Short mmCIF file of C-alpha atoms and ligand atoms in Angstrom, two decimals:
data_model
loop_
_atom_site.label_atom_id
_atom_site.label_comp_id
_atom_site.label_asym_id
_atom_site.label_seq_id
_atom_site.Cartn_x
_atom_site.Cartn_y
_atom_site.Cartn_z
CA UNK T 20 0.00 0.00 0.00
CA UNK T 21 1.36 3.40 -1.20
CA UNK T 22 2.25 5.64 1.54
CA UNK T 23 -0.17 8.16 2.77
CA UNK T 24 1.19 12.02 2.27
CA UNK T 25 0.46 13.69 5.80
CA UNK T 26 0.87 16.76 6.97
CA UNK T 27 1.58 18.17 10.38
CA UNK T 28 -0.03 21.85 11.67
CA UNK T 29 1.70 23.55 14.27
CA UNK T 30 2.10 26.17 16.47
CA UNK T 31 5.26 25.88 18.96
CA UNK T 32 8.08 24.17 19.92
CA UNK T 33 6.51 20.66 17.71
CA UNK T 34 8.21 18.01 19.72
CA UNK T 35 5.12 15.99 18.80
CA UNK T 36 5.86 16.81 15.22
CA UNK T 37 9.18 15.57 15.49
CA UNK T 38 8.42 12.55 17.22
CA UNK T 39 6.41 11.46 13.98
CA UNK T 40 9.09 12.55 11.58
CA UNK T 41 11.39 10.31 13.44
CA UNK T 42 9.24 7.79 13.00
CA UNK T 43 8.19 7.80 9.14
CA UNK T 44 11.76 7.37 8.63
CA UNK T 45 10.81 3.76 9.34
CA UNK T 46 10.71 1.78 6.33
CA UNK T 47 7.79 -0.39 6.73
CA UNK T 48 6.22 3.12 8.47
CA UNK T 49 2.88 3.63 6.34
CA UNK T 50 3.32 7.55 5.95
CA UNK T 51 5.53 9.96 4.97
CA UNK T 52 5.56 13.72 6.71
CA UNK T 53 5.75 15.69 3.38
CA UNK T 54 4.81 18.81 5.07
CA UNK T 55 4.59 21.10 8.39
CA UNK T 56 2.32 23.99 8.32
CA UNK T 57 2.33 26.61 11.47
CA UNK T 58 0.08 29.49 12.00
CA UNK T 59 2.53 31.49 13.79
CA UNK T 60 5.67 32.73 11.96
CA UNK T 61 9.09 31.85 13.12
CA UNK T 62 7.23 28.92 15.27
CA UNK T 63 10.07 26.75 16.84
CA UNK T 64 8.82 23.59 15.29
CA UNK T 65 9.74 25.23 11.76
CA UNK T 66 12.91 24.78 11.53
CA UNK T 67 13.33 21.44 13.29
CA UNK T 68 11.35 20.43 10.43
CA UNK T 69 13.26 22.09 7.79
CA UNK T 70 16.66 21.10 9.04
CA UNK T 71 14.77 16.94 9.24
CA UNK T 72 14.57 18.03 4.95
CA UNK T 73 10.39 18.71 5.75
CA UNK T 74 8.85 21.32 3.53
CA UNK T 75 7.36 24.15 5.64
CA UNK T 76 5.03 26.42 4.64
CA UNK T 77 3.70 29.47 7.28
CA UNK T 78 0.13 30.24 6.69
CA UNK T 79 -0.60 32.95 9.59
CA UNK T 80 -4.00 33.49 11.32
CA UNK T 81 -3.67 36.88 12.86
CA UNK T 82 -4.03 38.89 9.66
CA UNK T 83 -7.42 37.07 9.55
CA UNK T 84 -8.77 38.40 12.72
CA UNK T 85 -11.99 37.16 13.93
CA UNK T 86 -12.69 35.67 10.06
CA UNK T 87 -11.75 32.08 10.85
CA UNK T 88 -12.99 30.36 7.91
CA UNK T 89 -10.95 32.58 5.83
CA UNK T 90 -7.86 31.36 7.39
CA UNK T 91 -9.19 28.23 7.35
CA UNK T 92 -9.68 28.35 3.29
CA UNK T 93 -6.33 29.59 2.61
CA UNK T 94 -5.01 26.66 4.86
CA UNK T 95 -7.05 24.11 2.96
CA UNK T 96 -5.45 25.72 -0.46
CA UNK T 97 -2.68 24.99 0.95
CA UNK T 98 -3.14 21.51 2.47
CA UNK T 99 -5.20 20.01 -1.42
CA UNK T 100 -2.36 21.82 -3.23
CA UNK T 101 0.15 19.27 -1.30
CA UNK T 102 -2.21 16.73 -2.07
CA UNK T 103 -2.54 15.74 1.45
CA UNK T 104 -4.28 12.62 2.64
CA UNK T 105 -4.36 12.86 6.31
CA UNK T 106 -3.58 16.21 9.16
CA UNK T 107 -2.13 15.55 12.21
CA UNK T 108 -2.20 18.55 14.92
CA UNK T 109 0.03 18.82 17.02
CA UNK T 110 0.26 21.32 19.35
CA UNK T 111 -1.97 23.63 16.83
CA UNK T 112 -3.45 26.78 18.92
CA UNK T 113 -6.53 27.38 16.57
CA UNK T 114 -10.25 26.61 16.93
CA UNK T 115 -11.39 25.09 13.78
CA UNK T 116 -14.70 26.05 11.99
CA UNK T 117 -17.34 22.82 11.13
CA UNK T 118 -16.20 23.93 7.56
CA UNK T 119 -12.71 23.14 7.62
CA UNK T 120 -13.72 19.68 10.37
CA UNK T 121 -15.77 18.59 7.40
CA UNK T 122 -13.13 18.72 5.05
CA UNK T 123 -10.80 16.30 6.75
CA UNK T 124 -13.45 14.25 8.30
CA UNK T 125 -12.21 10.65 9.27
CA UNK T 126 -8.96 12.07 8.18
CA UNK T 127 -7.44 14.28 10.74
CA UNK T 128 -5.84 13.59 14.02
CA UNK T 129 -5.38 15.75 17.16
CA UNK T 130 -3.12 14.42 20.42
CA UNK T 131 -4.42 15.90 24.10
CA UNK T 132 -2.75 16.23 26.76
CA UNK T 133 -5.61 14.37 29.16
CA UNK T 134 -7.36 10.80 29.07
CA UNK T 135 -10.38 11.91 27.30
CA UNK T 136 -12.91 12.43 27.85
CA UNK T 137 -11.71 14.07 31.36
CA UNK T 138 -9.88 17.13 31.01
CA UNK T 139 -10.85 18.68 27.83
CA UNK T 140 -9.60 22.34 26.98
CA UNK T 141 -6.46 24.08 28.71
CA UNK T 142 -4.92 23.21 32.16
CA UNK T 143 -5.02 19.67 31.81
CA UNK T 144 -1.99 18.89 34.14
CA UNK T 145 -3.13 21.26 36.85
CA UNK T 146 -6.64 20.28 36.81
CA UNK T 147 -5.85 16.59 37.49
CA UNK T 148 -3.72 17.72 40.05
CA UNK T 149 -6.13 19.51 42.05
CA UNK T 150 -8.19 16.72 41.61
CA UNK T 151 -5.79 13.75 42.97
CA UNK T 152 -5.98 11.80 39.79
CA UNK T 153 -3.88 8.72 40.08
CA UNK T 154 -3.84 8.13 36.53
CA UNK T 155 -3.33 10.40 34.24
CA UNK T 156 -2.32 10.23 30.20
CA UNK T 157 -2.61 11.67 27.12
CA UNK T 158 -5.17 10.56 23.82
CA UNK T 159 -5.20 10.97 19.92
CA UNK T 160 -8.31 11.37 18.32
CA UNK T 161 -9.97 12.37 15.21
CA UNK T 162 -11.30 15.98 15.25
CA UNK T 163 -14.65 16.40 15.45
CA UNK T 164 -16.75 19.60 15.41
CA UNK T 165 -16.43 19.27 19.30
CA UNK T 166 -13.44 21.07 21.19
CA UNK T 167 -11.11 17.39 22.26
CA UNK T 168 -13.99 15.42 21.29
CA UNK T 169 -14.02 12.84 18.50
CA UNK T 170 -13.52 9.08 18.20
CA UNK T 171 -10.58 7.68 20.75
CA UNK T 172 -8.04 6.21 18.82
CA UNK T 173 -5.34 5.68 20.88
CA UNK T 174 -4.83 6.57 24.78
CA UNK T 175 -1.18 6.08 26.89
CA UNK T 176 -1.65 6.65 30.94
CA UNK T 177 0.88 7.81 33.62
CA UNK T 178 1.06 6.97 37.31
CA UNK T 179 0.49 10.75 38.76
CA UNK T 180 2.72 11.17 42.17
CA UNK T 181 2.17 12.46 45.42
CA UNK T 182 4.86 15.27 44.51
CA UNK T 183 4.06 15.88 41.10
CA UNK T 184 3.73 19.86 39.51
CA UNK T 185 2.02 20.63 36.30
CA UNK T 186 5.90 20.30 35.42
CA UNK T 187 7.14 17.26 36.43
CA UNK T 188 3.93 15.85 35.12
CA UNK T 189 3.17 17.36 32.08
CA UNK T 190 7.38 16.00 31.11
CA UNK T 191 6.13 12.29 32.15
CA UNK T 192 2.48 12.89 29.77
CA UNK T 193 4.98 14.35 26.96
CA UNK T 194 7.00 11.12 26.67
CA UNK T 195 3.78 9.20 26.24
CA UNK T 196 2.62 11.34 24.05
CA UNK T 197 5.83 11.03 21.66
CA UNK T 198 5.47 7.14 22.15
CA UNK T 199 1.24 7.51 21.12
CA UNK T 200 1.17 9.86 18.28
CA UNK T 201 3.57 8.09 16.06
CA UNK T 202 1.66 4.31 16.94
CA UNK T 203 -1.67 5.89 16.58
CA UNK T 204 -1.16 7.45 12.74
CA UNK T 205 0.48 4.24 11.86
CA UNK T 206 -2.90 2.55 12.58
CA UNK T 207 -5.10 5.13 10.74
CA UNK T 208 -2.20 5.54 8.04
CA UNK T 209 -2.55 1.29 7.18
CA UNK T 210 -5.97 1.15 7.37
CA UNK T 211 -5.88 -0.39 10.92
CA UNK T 212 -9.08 1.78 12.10
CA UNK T 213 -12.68 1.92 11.48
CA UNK T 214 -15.07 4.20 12.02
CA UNK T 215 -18.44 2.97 13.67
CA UNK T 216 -21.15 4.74 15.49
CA UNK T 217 -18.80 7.54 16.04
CA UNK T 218 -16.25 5.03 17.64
CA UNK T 219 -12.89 4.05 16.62
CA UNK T 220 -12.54 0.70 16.10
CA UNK T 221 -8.63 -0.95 16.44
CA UNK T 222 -9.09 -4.68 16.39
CA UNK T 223 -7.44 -4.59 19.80
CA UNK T 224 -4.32 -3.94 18.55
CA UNK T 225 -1.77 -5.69 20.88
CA UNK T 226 -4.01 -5.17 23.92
CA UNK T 227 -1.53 -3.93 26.70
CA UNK T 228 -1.58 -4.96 30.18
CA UNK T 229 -3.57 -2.70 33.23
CA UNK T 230 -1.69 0.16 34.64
CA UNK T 231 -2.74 0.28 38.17
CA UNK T 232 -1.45 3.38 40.60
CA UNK T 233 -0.25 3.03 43.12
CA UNK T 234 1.22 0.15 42.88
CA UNK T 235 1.37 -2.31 46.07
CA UNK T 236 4.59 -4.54 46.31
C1 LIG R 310 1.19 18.86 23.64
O1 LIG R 310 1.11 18.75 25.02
C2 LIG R 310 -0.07 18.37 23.00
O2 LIG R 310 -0.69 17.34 23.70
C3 LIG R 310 -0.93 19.61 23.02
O3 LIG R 310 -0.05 20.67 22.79
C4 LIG R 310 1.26 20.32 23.18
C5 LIG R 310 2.14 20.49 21.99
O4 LIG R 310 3.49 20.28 22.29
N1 LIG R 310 -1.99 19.49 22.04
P1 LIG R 310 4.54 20.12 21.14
O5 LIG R 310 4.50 21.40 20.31
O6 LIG R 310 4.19 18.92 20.33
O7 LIG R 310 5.87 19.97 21.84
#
């Protein structure tokens, strides 16, 4: 099966974004990062992917103001003109419109910080916190109309400890999230997923064993 041409939207730093560039070098890895959009110019993520031999293109949203869809269009150009199959965002700072949703429905991914569907929106690491989570993770999903809604396609979990800060936590999430992102395109990327009901369907895909905090020796 050919490859599927993906591209990446950012907005920062894109350490996600450079954990999946790492690893489409893989051979037998079914996608190849042909491209890294970010709304914000000069966004760190930019070069990292230019100097990994990524075309980058900047397609800023502030001269757009409140006219989202407008942005959104000009990203879309911008996306077909690539002839991109699937998005990935990581780390992307933008609301999207049902408009642009609709255009990659089924076919764009999003990673949270959280085990959804707890902790939607900002704060995730301090909210869990406050709340004496034990468990605590990150998810990729597709993107749905919905703010961190949209079918669950892959979910990683941390033991949370009794001394953690948003900090030290949000460092532990981070390396899931690096070790997630990259396993959950290459199921959506080889056809591994299905969509039913609004679910994501994996075939169990090498179920892993329980994570249980804290642990009792
Ligand atoms: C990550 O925590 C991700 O879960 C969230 O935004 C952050 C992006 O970090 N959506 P990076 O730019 O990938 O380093």
């Amino acid at each position: 099966m050919a490859r599927r041409r993906v591209a990446i939207l950012i907005s920062g730093r894109g350490s996600n974004m450079t954990a999946l560039i790492e690893a489409a070098k893989a051979k037998d890895y079914p996608a190849d990062i042909v491209l890294v959009i970010s709304n914000i110019a000069g966004a760190g993520g930019l070069a990292k992917a230019s100097d990994a031999g990524i075309e980058t293109a900047t397609v800023e949203s502030k001269p757009f103001g409140k006219d989202r869809e407008a942005f959104e269009r000009k990203l879309n150009e911008t996306l077909v003109a690539h002839n991109i199959e699937l998005v990935c965002l990581a780390g992307f700072l933008r609301l999207l419109t049902p408009w642009f949703v609709k255009q990659w429905e089924g076919r764009m991914l999003n990673i949270h910080p959280a085990l959804l569907p707890s902790y939607r929106g900002l704060h995730t690491h301090e909210r869990a916190l406050a709340d004496g989570v034990k468990i605590h993770g990150a998810t990729v999903h597709f993107v749905v109309p919905e703010m961190d809604s949209g079918p669950i396609v892959m979910q990683g979990a941390v033991a949370v400890h009794d001394d953690d800060t948003p900090d030290t936590l949000s460092v532990r999430v981070l390396g899931v999230e690096h070790r997630i992102y990259p396993d959950a395109l290459r199921l959506v990327a080889s056809g591994s997923t299905r969509l039913e009901n609004g679910l994501c369907k994996t075939g169990n895909a090498a179920p892993a064993a329980a994570l249980i905090v804290p642990a009792i020796t």
